């Protein structure tokens, strides 16, 4: 479980937790919207995150925050492909593409991406077959509802078992489509159709997802439930985000998706130093 198969003979070692750095090439992301819309500044930011210790760079061209404008596949491709191409020429750090659209998946993998990070867990038409044919790794994330309305009134019988059962079902569907388990990451989807209490319960019992036998990715960085719990705007959520990344790794996550790579890497080094193996 400590190696992720990236396909085509490449692997990613997950013996120590890996930090995935976020690069949003969007005008309207909740955390850094509009900061990296031109390819050169997005690549510069990505390489800064690599220098700070990121082990994966996640490139996205469409915001998933509630109320964000939908983007066509053509526009998404125009945003992310120049960034992925330049990045893959400049670094060997694996690049993931944050998308649900098969056209974007194909273009991104042709440009060098080796992980498909899909917040819809390959539920869009043709997404499963496309990801299987591309032969790269996938991150299957849980989301209740759709981004536009997901925070309206999320409900679960038990959030941890509901998320676990959903992910088990998506793993089976992915395997049936031809994606080997060795190529899968799983993700409870913090903030995607969840109240603050749901997020806290998932984090508290994250280890329950380990029964699925695949590495867990946790994305908690700067999320709005931090703002709700602490009353802080998005640009003041660094300390809480680092604490949450640390807790996620302590509770079983192998990959943490973050905006602030340097502080998270330092905190995880300290966790590693005190951990007896
Ligand atoms: C794109 N994106 C935004 N938040 C995310 C999260 O928590 N996990 C994953 N896999 N992707 C995310």
PDB file of C-alpha atoms and ligand atoms in Angstrom:
ATOM      1  CA  UNK A   1       0.000   0.000   0.000  1.00  0.00           C
ATOM      2  CA  UNK A   2       3.005   2.313   0.234  1.00  0.00           C
ATOM      3  CA  UNK A   3       3.603   2.549  -3.513  1.00  0.00           C
ATOM      4  CA  UNK A   4       1.326   4.153  -6.091  1.00  0.00           C
ATOM      5  CA  UNK A   5       1.599   2.812  -9.638  1.00  0.00           C
ATOM      6  CA  UNK A   6       1.591   5.815 -11.994  1.00  0.00           C
ATOM      7  CA  UNK A   7       1.479   3.578 -15.071  1.00  0.00           C
ATOM      8  CA  UNK A   8       3.961   3.207 -17.935  1.00  0.00           C
ATOM      9  CA  UNK A   9       6.667   1.888 -15.585  1.00  0.00           C
ATOM     10  CA  UNK A  10       6.571   4.796 -13.131  1.00  0.00           C
ATOM     11  CA  UNK A  11       5.831   4.636  -9.399  1.00  0.00           C
ATOM     12  CA  UNK A  12       5.508   7.010  -6.457  1.00  0.00           C
ATOM     13  CA  UNK A  13       6.859   5.988  -3.063  1.00  0.00           C
ATOM     14  CA  UNK A  14       4.374   6.717  -0.277  1.00  0.00           C
ATOM     15  CA  UNK A  15       6.359   5.208   2.619  1.00  0.00           C
ATOM     16  CA  UNK A  16       6.535   8.750   3.994  1.00  0.00           C
ATOM     17  CA  UNK A  17       3.545  11.038   3.546  1.00  0.00           C
ATOM     18  CA  UNK A  18       3.682  13.028   0.317  1.00  0.00           C
ATOM     19  CA  UNK A  19       2.597  16.655   0.026  1.00  0.00           C
ATOM     20  CA  UNK A  20       0.550  17.489  -3.070  1.00  0.00           C
ATOM     21  CA  UNK A  21       0.872  21.187  -3.941  1.00  0.00           C
ATOM     22  CA  UNK A  22      -2.143  22.948  -5.456  1.00  0.00           C
ATOM     23  CA  UNK A  23      -1.842  25.118  -8.566  1.00  0.00           C
ATOM     24  CA  UNK A  24      -5.186  26.551  -9.669  1.00  0.00           C
ATOM     25  CA  UNK A  25      -5.098  28.074 -13.133  1.00  0.00           C
ATOM     26  CA  UNK A  26      -8.511  29.651 -12.563  1.00  0.00           C
ATOM     27  CA  UNK A  27      -9.905  33.131 -12.076  1.00  0.00           C
ATOM     28  CA  UNK A  28     -12.317  32.017  -9.319  1.00  0.00           C
ATOM     29  CA  UNK A  29     -10.901  29.354  -6.962  1.00  0.00           C
ATOM     30  CA  UNK A  30     -11.905  29.936  -3.342  1.00  0.00           C
ATOM     31  CA  UNK A  31      -8.349  30.075  -2.024  1.00  0.00           C
ATOM     32  CA  UNK A  32      -6.129  31.592  -4.707  1.00  0.00           C
ATOM     33  CA  UNK A  33      -8.487  32.446  -7.566  1.00  0.00           C
ATOM     34  CA  UNK A  34      -6.930  34.689 -10.204  1.00  0.00           C
ATOM     35  CA  UNK A  35      -3.374  34.583  -8.853  1.00  0.00           C
ATOM     36  CA  UNK A  36      -1.959  32.169 -11.438  1.00  0.00           C
ATOM     37  CA  UNK A  37      -4.085  32.583 -14.536  1.00  0.00           C
ATOM     38  CA  UNK A  38      -1.208  33.118 -16.940  1.00  0.00           C
ATOM     39  CA  UNK A  39       0.834  29.963 -17.636  1.00  0.00           C
ATOM     40  CA  UNK A  40       4.194  31.516 -16.733  1.00  0.00           C
ATOM     41  CA  UNK A  41       3.091  32.522 -13.228  1.00  0.00           C
ATOM     42  CA  UNK A  42       1.397  29.139 -12.692  1.00  0.00           C
ATOM     43  CA  UNK A  43       4.587  27.292 -13.661  1.00  0.00           C
ATOM     44  CA  UNK A  44       6.666  29.599 -11.466  1.00  0.00           C
ATOM     45  CA  UNK A  45       4.336  28.891  -8.529  1.00  0.00           C
ATOM     46  CA  UNK A  46       4.452  25.125  -9.188  1.00  0.00           C
ATOM     47  CA  UNK A  47       8.258  25.108  -9.263  1.00  0.00           C
ATOM     48  CA  UNK A  48       8.295  27.126  -6.029  1.00  0.00           C
ATOM     49  CA  UNK A  49       6.128  24.402  -4.443  1.00  0.00           C
ATOM     50  CA  UNK A  50       8.478  21.701  -5.774  1.00  0.00           C
ATOM     51  CA  UNK A  51      11.445  23.562  -4.225  1.00  0.00           C
ATOM     52  CA  UNK A  52       9.533  23.633  -0.916  1.00  0.00           C
ATOM     53  CA  UNK A  53       9.176  19.833  -1.021  1.00  0.00           C
ATOM     54  CA  UNK A  54       5.981  19.012  -2.913  1.00  0.00           C
ATOM     55  CA  UNK A  55       5.967  15.394  -4.106  1.00  0.00           C
ATOM     56  CA  UNK A  56       3.022  15.907  -6.492  1.00  0.00           C
ATOM     57  CA  UNK A  57       1.723  19.055  -8.210  1.00  0.00           C
ATOM     58  CA  UNK A  58      -2.047  19.176  -8.776  1.00  0.00           C
ATOM     59  CA  UNK A  59      -3.036  21.430 -11.708  1.00  0.00           C
ATOM     60  CA  UNK A  60      -6.665  22.501 -12.075  1.00  0.00           C
ATOM     61  CA  UNK A  61      -8.473  24.662 -14.618  1.00  0.00           C
ATOM     62  CA  UNK A  62     -12.001  24.696 -13.185  1.00  0.00           C
ATOM     63  CA  UNK A  63     -12.968  25.725  -9.678  1.00  0.00           C
ATOM     64  CA  UNK A  64     -15.137  23.281  -7.690  1.00  0.00           C
ATOM     65  CA  UNK A  65     -16.241  25.811  -5.087  1.00  0.00           C
ATOM     66  CA  UNK A  66     -20.036  26.286  -4.719  1.00  0.00           C
ATOM     67  CA  UNK A  67     -21.244  28.897  -7.211  1.00  0.00           C
ATOM     68  CA  UNK A  68     -18.184  28.732  -9.485  1.00  0.00           C
ATOM     69  CA  UNK A  69     -18.760  29.247 -13.214  1.00  0.00           C
ATOM     70  CA  UNK A  70     -18.742  26.018 -15.289  1.00  0.00           C
ATOM     71  CA  UNK A  71     -15.898  25.880 -17.821  1.00  0.00           C
ATOM     72  CA  UNK A  72     -15.977  24.166 -21.239  1.00  0.00           C
ATOM     73  CA  UNK A  73     -13.506  21.355 -21.949  1.00  0.00           C
ATOM     74  CA  UNK A  74     -11.819  23.577 -24.543  1.00  0.00           C
ATOM     75  CA  UNK A  75     -11.286  26.426 -22.091  1.00  0.00           C
ATOM     76  CA  UNK A  76     -10.083  24.046 -19.387  1.00  0.00           C
ATOM     77  CA  UNK A  77      -7.580  22.523 -21.827  1.00  0.00           C
ATOM     78  CA  UNK A  78      -6.369  25.972 -22.886  1.00  0.00           C
ATOM     79  CA  UNK A  79      -5.738  26.856 -19.228  1.00  0.00           C
ATOM     80  CA  UNK A  80      -3.961  23.735 -18.004  1.00  0.00           C
ATOM     81  CA  UNK A  81      -2.049  22.207 -20.934  1.00  0.00           C
ATOM     82  CA  UNK A  82       0.644  24.908 -21.338  1.00  0.00           C
ATOM     83  CA  UNK A  83       1.259  24.663 -17.588  1.00  0.00           C
ATOM     84  CA  UNK A  84       1.507  20.857 -17.530  1.00  0.00           C
ATOM     85  CA  UNK A  85       3.793  20.788 -20.574  1.00  0.00           C
ATOM     86  CA  UNK A  86       6.185  23.364 -19.142  1.00  0.00           C
ATOM     87  CA  UNK A  87       6.129  21.745 -15.722  1.00  0.00           C
ATOM     88  CA  UNK A  88       6.833  18.239 -17.007  1.00  0.00           C
ATOM     89  CA  UNK A  89       9.772  19.613 -19.017  1.00  0.00           C
ATOM     90  CA  UNK A  90      11.184  21.288 -15.903  1.00  0.00           C
ATOM     91  CA  UNK A  91      10.694  18.658 -13.164  1.00  0.00           C
ATOM     92  CA  UNK A  92      10.308  14.915 -12.619  1.00  0.00           C
ATOM     93  CA  UNK A  93       7.805  15.470  -9.785  1.00  0.00           C
ATOM     94  CA  UNK A  94       4.537  13.784 -10.821  1.00  0.00           C
ATOM     95  CA  UNK A  95       1.808  16.108 -12.062  1.00  0.00           C
ATOM     96  CA  UNK A  96      -1.866  15.384 -11.441  1.00  0.00           C
ATOM     97  CA  UNK A  97      -4.728  16.863 -13.398  1.00  0.00           C
ATOM     98  CA  UNK A  98      -7.732  17.988 -11.381  1.00  0.00           C
ATOM     99  CA  UNK A  99     -10.613  17.344 -13.761  1.00  0.00           C
ATOM    100  CA  UNK A 100     -13.759  15.285 -14.353  1.00  0.00           C
ATOM    101  CA  UNK A 101     -13.781  15.680 -18.144  1.00  0.00           C
ATOM    102  CA  UNK A 102     -12.461  12.877 -20.385  1.00  0.00           C
ATOM    103  CA  UNK A 103     -11.210  15.348 -23.064  1.00  0.00           C
ATOM    104  CA  UNK A 104      -9.158  17.186 -20.449  1.00  0.00           C
ATOM    105  CA  UNK A 105      -7.846  13.878 -19.013  1.00  0.00           C
ATOM    106  CA  UNK A 106      -6.617  12.829 -22.471  1.00  0.00           C
ATOM    107  CA  UNK A 107      -4.925  16.159 -23.219  1.00  0.00           C
ATOM    108  CA  UNK A 108      -3.331  16.348 -19.754  1.00  0.00           C
ATOM    109  CA  UNK A 109      -1.886  12.824 -19.901  1.00  0.00           C
ATOM    110  CA  UNK A 110      -0.547  13.514 -23.420  1.00  0.00           C
ATOM    111  CA  UNK A 111       1.140  16.602 -21.932  1.00  0.00           C
ATOM    112  CA  UNK A 112       2.768  14.512 -19.177  1.00  0.00           C
ATOM    113  CA  UNK A 113       0.306  14.196 -16.255  1.00  0.00           C
ATOM    114  CA  UNK A 114       0.451  10.818 -14.502  1.00  0.00           C
ATOM    115  CA  UNK A 115      -2.441  11.119 -12.018  1.00  0.00           C
ATOM    116  CA  UNK A 116      -6.104  11.953 -12.711  1.00  0.00           C
ATOM    117  CA  UNK A 117      -7.583  13.670  -9.652  1.00  0.00           C
ATOM    118  CA  UNK A 118     -11.354  13.501 -10.117  1.00  0.00           C
ATOM    119  CA  UNK A 119     -13.631  14.988  -7.454  1.00  0.00           C
ATOM    120  CA  UNK A 120     -16.480  13.059  -9.139  1.00  0.00           C
ATOM    121  CA  UNK A 121     -14.640   9.716  -8.832  1.00  0.00           C
ATOM    122  CA  UNK A 122     -14.921   9.016 -12.592  1.00  0.00           C
ATOM    123  CA  UNK A 123     -18.741   9.170 -12.585  1.00  0.00           C
ATOM    124  CA  UNK A 124     -19.082  11.374 -15.703  1.00  0.00           C
ATOM    125  CA  UNK A 125     -19.934   9.548 -18.952  1.00  0.00           C
ATOM    126  CA  UNK A 126     -16.837   7.888 -20.452  1.00  0.00           C
ATOM    127  CA  UNK A 127     -14.571   8.948 -17.558  1.00  0.00           C
ATOM    128  CA  UNK A 128     -13.916   5.403 -16.301  1.00  0.00           C
ATOM    129  CA  UNK A 129     -13.048   4.030 -19.750  1.00  0.00           C
ATOM    130  CA  UNK A 130     -10.889   7.055 -20.550  1.00  0.00           C
ATOM    131  CA  UNK A 131      -8.895   6.786 -17.335  1.00  0.00           C
ATOM    132  CA  UNK A 132      -8.475   3.030 -17.858  1.00  0.00           C
ATOM    133  CA  UNK A 133      -7.252   3.517 -21.440  1.00  0.00           C
ATOM    134  CA  UNK A 134      -4.806   6.253 -20.416  1.00  0.00           C
ATOM    135  CA  UNK A 135      -3.123   3.828 -18.006  1.00  0.00           C
ATOM    136  CA  UNK A 136      -2.210   6.363 -15.305  1.00  0.00           C
ATOM    137  CA  UNK A 137      -3.097   6.617 -11.601  1.00  0.00           C
ATOM    138  CA  UNK A 138      -6.447   7.972 -10.395  1.00  0.00           C
ATOM    139  CA  UNK A 139      -7.700   9.648  -7.235  1.00  0.00           C
ATOM    140  CA  UNK A 140     -11.304   8.653  -6.487  1.00  0.00           C
ATOM    141  CA  UNK A 141     -12.936  11.284  -4.270  1.00  0.00           C
ATOM    142  CA  UNK A 142     -16.255  11.234  -2.430  1.00  0.00           C
ATOM    143  CA  UNK A 143     -18.663  14.102  -3.038  1.00  0.00           C
ATOM    144  CA  UNK A 144     -22.332  14.239  -2.039  1.00  0.00           C
ATOM    145  CA  UNK A 145     -24.327  16.171  -4.657  1.00  0.00           C
ATOM    146  CA  UNK A 146     -22.851  18.653  -7.105  1.00  0.00           C
ATOM    147  CA  UNK A 147     -20.529  21.584  -6.319  1.00  0.00           C
ATOM    148  CA  UNK A 148     -23.221  24.208  -6.948  1.00  0.00           C
ATOM    149  CA  UNK A 149     -25.590  22.840  -4.266  1.00  0.00           C
ATOM    150  CA  UNK A 150     -23.541  20.352  -2.234  1.00  0.00           C
ATOM    151  CA  UNK A 151     -23.411  22.495   0.909  1.00  0.00           C
ATOM    152  CA  UNK A 152     -27.185  23.167   1.008  1.00  0.00           C
ATOM    153  CA  UNK A 153     -28.159  20.398   3.413  1.00  0.00           C
ATOM    154  CA  UNK A 154     -25.758  17.441   3.396  1.00  0.00           C
ATOM    155  CA  UNK A 155     -27.082  14.381   5.233  1.00  0.00           C
ATOM    156  CA  UNK A 156     -25.647  10.961   6.077  1.00  0.00           C
ATOM    157  CA  UNK A 157     -26.723   7.966   8.121  1.00  0.00           C
ATOM    158  CA  UNK A 158     -23.106   7.690   9.302  1.00  0.00           C
ATOM    159  CA  UNK A 159     -20.689   9.866   7.342  1.00  0.00           C
ATOM    160  CA  UNK A 160     -17.707   7.514   7.699  1.00  0.00           C
ATOM    161  CA  UNK A 161     -19.489   4.312   6.660  1.00  0.00           C
ATOM    162  CA  UNK A 162     -21.398   6.128   3.885  1.00  0.00           C
ATOM    163  CA  UNK A 163     -18.156   7.543   2.448  1.00  0.00           C
ATOM    164  CA  UNK A 164     -16.377   4.202   2.861  1.00  0.00           C
ATOM    165  CA  UNK A 165     -19.159   2.333   1.042  1.00  0.00           C
ATOM    166  CA  UNK A 166     -19.224   4.903  -1.769  1.00  0.00           C
ATOM    167  CA  UNK A 167     -15.439   4.629  -2.251  1.00  0.00           C
ATOM    168  CA  UNK A 168     -15.608   0.820  -2.172  1.00  0.00           C
ATOM    169  CA  UNK A 169     -18.223   0.993  -4.952  1.00  0.00           C
ATOM    170  CA  UNK A 170     -16.128   3.360  -7.072  1.00  0.00           C
ATOM    171  CA  UNK A 171     -13.055   1.147  -6.612  1.00  0.00           C
ATOM    172  CA  UNK A 172     -15.065  -1.825  -7.874  1.00  0.00           C
ATOM    173  CA  UNK A 173     -16.357   0.187 -10.852  1.00  0.00           C
ATOM    174  CA  UNK A 174     -12.837   1.389 -11.670  1.00  0.00           C
ATOM    175  CA  UNK A 175     -11.437  -2.112 -11.420  1.00  0.00           C
ATOM    176  CA  UNK A 176     -14.205  -3.477 -13.656  1.00  0.00           C
ATOM    177  CA  UNK A 177     -13.307  -0.796 -16.239  1.00  0.00           C
ATOM    178  CA  UNK A 178      -9.679  -1.988 -16.215  1.00  0.00           C
ATOM    179  CA  UNK A 179      -7.944   0.281 -13.689  1.00  0.00           C
ATOM    180  CA  UNK A 180      -5.758  -1.881 -11.426  1.00  0.00           C
ATOM    181  CA  UNK A 181      -6.075  -1.250  -7.684  1.00  0.00           C
ATOM    182  CA  UNK A 182      -2.361  -0.392  -7.506  1.00  0.00           C
ATOM    183  CA  UNK A 183      -3.174   2.764  -9.474  1.00  0.00           C
ATOM    184  CA  UNK A 184      -5.865   4.057  -7.098  1.00  0.00           C
ATOM    185  CA  UNK A 185      -5.821   6.687  -4.376  1.00  0.00           C
ATOM    186  CA  UNK A 186      -8.972   7.228  -2.328  1.00  0.00           C
ATOM    187  CA  UNK A 187     -10.195  10.495  -0.803  1.00  0.00           C
ATOM    188  CA  UNK A 188     -13.096  11.221   1.586  1.00  0.00           C
ATOM    189  CA  UNK A 189     -13.604  14.648  -0.027  1.00  0.00           C
ATOM    190  CA  UNK A 190     -13.455  16.994   2.961  1.00  0.00           C
ATOM    191  CA  UNK A 191     -15.831  19.903   2.373  1.00  0.00           C
ATOM    192  CA  UNK A 192     -17.623  18.330  -0.574  1.00  0.00           C
ATOM    193  CA  UNK A 193     -21.225  17.958   0.617  1.00  0.00           C
ATOM    194  CA  UNK A 194     -20.285  17.923   4.313  1.00  0.00           C
ATOM    195  CA  UNK A 195     -21.039  20.054   7.356  1.00  0.00           C
ATOM    196  CA  UNK A 196     -18.153  21.044   9.687  1.00  0.00           C
ATOM    197  CA  UNK A 197     -19.264  18.192  12.010  1.00  0.00           C
ATOM    198  CA  UNK A 198     -19.130  15.688   9.115  1.00  0.00           C
ATOM    199  CA  UNK A 199     -15.585  16.852   8.276  1.00  0.00           C
ATOM    200  CA  UNK A 200     -14.447  16.546  11.891  1.00  0.00           C
ATOM    201  CA  UNK A 201     -15.981  13.077  12.235  1.00  0.00           C
ATOM    202  CA  UNK A 202     -14.283  11.935   9.002  1.00  0.00           C
ATOM    203  CA  UNK A 203     -10.927  13.225  10.186  1.00  0.00           C
ATOM    204  CA  UNK A 204     -11.370  11.683  13.635  1.00  0.00           C
ATOM    205  CA  UNK A 205     -12.144   8.253  12.098  1.00  0.00           C
ATOM    206  CA  UNK A 206     -10.061   8.532   8.907  1.00  0.00           C
ATOM    207  CA  UNK A 207      -8.263   5.277   9.713  1.00  0.00           C
ATOM    208  CA  UNK A 208     -11.546   3.417   9.075  1.00  0.00           C
ATOM    209  CA  UNK A 209     -10.938   3.990   5.346  1.00  0.00           C
ATOM    210  CA  UNK A 210      -7.710   1.986   5.486  1.00  0.00           C
ATOM    211  CA  UNK A 211      -9.797  -1.174   5.291  1.00  0.00           C
ATOM    212  CA  UNK A 212     -10.212  -0.353   1.573  1.00  0.00           C
ATOM    213  CA  UNK A 213      -6.527  -1.171   1.115  1.00  0.00           C
ATOM    214  CA  UNK A 214      -5.519   1.910  -0.846  1.00  0.00           C
ATOM    215  CA  UNK A 215      -3.534   5.048   0.125  1.00  0.00           C
ATOM    216  CA  UNK A 216      -5.709   7.897   1.409  1.00  0.00           C
ATOM    217  CA  UNK A 217      -5.454  11.461   0.088  1.00  0.00           C
ATOM    218  CA  UNK A 218      -6.779  14.219   2.357  1.00  0.00           C
ATOM    219  CA  UNK A 219      -7.491  17.763   1.186  1.00  0.00           C
ATOM    220  CA  UNK A 220      -8.178  20.055   4.137  1.00  0.00           C
ATOM    221  CA  UNK A 221      -6.107  23.104   3.253  1.00  0.00           C
ATOM    222  CA  UNK A 222      -7.851  26.492   3.744  1.00  0.00           C
ATOM    223  CA  UNK A 223     -11.298  24.827   3.523  1.00  0.00           C
ATOM    224  CA  UNK A 224     -14.369  26.786   4.526  1.00  0.00           C
ATOM    225  CA  UNK A 225     -15.148  24.648   7.592  1.00  0.00           C
ATOM    226  CA  UNK A 226     -11.932  26.048   9.117  1.00  0.00           C
ATOM    227  CA  UNK A 227     -13.364  29.511   8.536  1.00  0.00           C
ATOM    228  CA  UNK A 228     -16.673  28.467  10.110  1.00  0.00           C
ATOM    229  CA  UNK A 229     -15.046  26.901  13.177  1.00  0.00           C
ATOM    230  CA  UNK A 230     -12.465  29.638  13.801  1.00  0.00           C
ATOM    231  CA  UNK A 231     -14.119  32.639  12.209  1.00  0.00           C
ATOM    232  CA  UNK A 232     -11.130  33.213   9.927  1.00  0.00           C
ATOM    233  CA  UNK A 233     -11.007  34.418   6.304  1.00  0.00           C
ATOM    234  CA  UNK A 234      -9.316  32.224   3.716  1.00  0.00           C
ATOM    235  CA  UNK A 235      -5.973  34.075   3.900  1.00  0.00           C
ATOM    236  CA  UNK A 236      -5.672  33.405   7.668  1.00  0.00           C
ATOM    237  CA  UNK A 237      -6.156  29.620   7.682  1.00  0.00           C
ATOM    238  CA  UNK A 238      -2.494  28.560   7.403  1.00  0.00           C
ATOM    239  CA  UNK A 239      -1.946  27.375  10.981  1.00  0.00           C
ATOM    240  CA  UNK A 240      -5.173  25.405  11.140  1.00  0.00           C
ATOM    241  CA  UNK A 241      -4.428  23.893   7.711  1.00  0.00           C
ATOM    242  CA  UNK A 242      -1.005  22.676   8.812  1.00  0.00           C
ATOM    243  CA  UNK A 243      -2.499  21.205  12.012  1.00  0.00           C
ATOM    244  CA  UNK A 244      -5.174  19.407   9.999  1.00  0.00           C
ATOM    245  CA  UNK A 245      -2.617  17.994   7.531  1.00  0.00           C
ATOM    246  CA  UNK A 246      -0.624  16.644  10.470  1.00  0.00           C
ATOM    247  CA  UNK A 247      -3.725  15.082  12.028  1.00  0.00           C
ATOM    248  CA  UNK A 248      -4.706  13.547   8.698  1.00  0.00           C
ATOM    249  CA  UNK A 249      -1.312  11.870   8.331  1.00  0.00           C
ATOM    250  CA  UNK A 250      -1.388  10.706  11.948  1.00  0.00           C
ATOM    251  CA  UNK A 251      -4.806   9.193  11.282  1.00  0.00           C
ATOM    252  CA  UNK A 252      -3.747   7.341   8.133  1.00  0.00           C
ATOM    253  CA  UNK A 253      -3.423   9.703   5.135  1.00  0.00           C
ATOM    254  CA  UNK A 254      -0.525   9.069   2.748  1.00  0.00           C
ATOM    255  CA  UNK A 255      -0.999  12.225   0.654  1.00  0.00           C
ATOM    256  CA  UNK A 256      -2.101  15.679   1.791  1.00  0.00           C
ATOM    257  CA  UNK A 257      -3.299  18.228  -0.786  1.00  0.00           C
ATOM    258  CA  UNK A 258      -2.231  21.703   0.351  1.00  0.00           C
ATOM    259  CA  UNK A 259      -1.664  25.283  -0.801  1.00  0.00           C
ATOM    260  CA  UNK A 260       1.122  26.024   1.724  1.00  0.00           C
ATOM    261  CA  UNK A 261       3.694  23.352   0.946  1.00  0.00           C
ATOM    262  CA  UNK A 262       6.746  24.586   2.899  1.00  0.00           C
ATOM    263  CA  UNK A 263       5.093  24.822   6.345  1.00  0.00           C
ATOM    264  CA  UNK A 264       3.308  21.489   5.817  1.00  0.00           C
ATOM    265  CA  UNK A 265       6.535  19.712   4.808  1.00  0.00           C
ATOM    266  CA  UNK A 266       8.304  21.062   7.924  1.00  0.00           C
ATOM    267  CA  UNK A 267       5.487  19.915  10.196  1.00  0.00           C
ATOM    268  CA  UNK A 268       5.454  16.457   8.615  1.00  0.00           C
ATOM    269  CA  UNK A 269       9.235  16.152   9.023  1.00  0.00           C
ATOM    270  CA  UNK A 270       8.753  16.739  12.744  1.00  0.00           C
ATOM    271  CA  UNK A 271       6.001  14.116  12.860  1.00  0.00           C
ATOM    272  CA  UNK A 272       8.310  11.691  11.089  1.00  0.00           C
ATOM    273  CA  UNK A 273      11.112  12.448  13.541  1.00  0.00           C
ATOM    274  CA  UNK A 274       8.977  11.490  16.556  1.00  0.00           C
ATOM    275  CA  UNK A 275       7.290   8.498  14.944  1.00  0.00           C
ATOM    276  CA  UNK A 276       8.591   5.084  15.975  1.00  0.00           C
ATOM    277  CA  UNK A 277       8.290   2.638  13.098  1.00  0.00           C
TER     278      UNK A 277
HETATM  279  C1  LIG B   1      -9.690  19.615  -6.527  1.00  0.00           C
HETATM  280  N1  LIG B   1      -9.868  19.442  -5.109  1.00  0.00           N
HETATM  281  C2  LIG B   1     -10.309  20.381  -4.216  1.00  0.00           C
HETATM  282  N2  LIG B   1     -10.375  19.853  -2.985  1.00  0.00           N
HETATM  283  C3  LIG B   1      -9.961  18.559  -3.087  1.00  0.00           C
HETATM  284  C4  LIG B   1      -9.819  17.493  -2.190  1.00  0.00           C
HETATM  285  O1  LIG B   1     -10.139  17.624  -0.910  1.00  0.00           O
HETATM  286  N3  LIG B   1      -9.382  16.314  -2.648  1.00  0.00           N
HETATM  287  C5  LIG B   1      -9.077  16.145  -3.969  1.00  0.00           C
HETATM  288  N4  LIG B   1      -8.643  14.935  -4.365  1.00  0.00           N
HETATM  289  N5  LIG B   1      -9.202  17.132  -4.877  1.00  0.00           N
HETATM  290  C6  LIG B   1      -9.635  18.302  -4.439  1.00  0.00           C
END
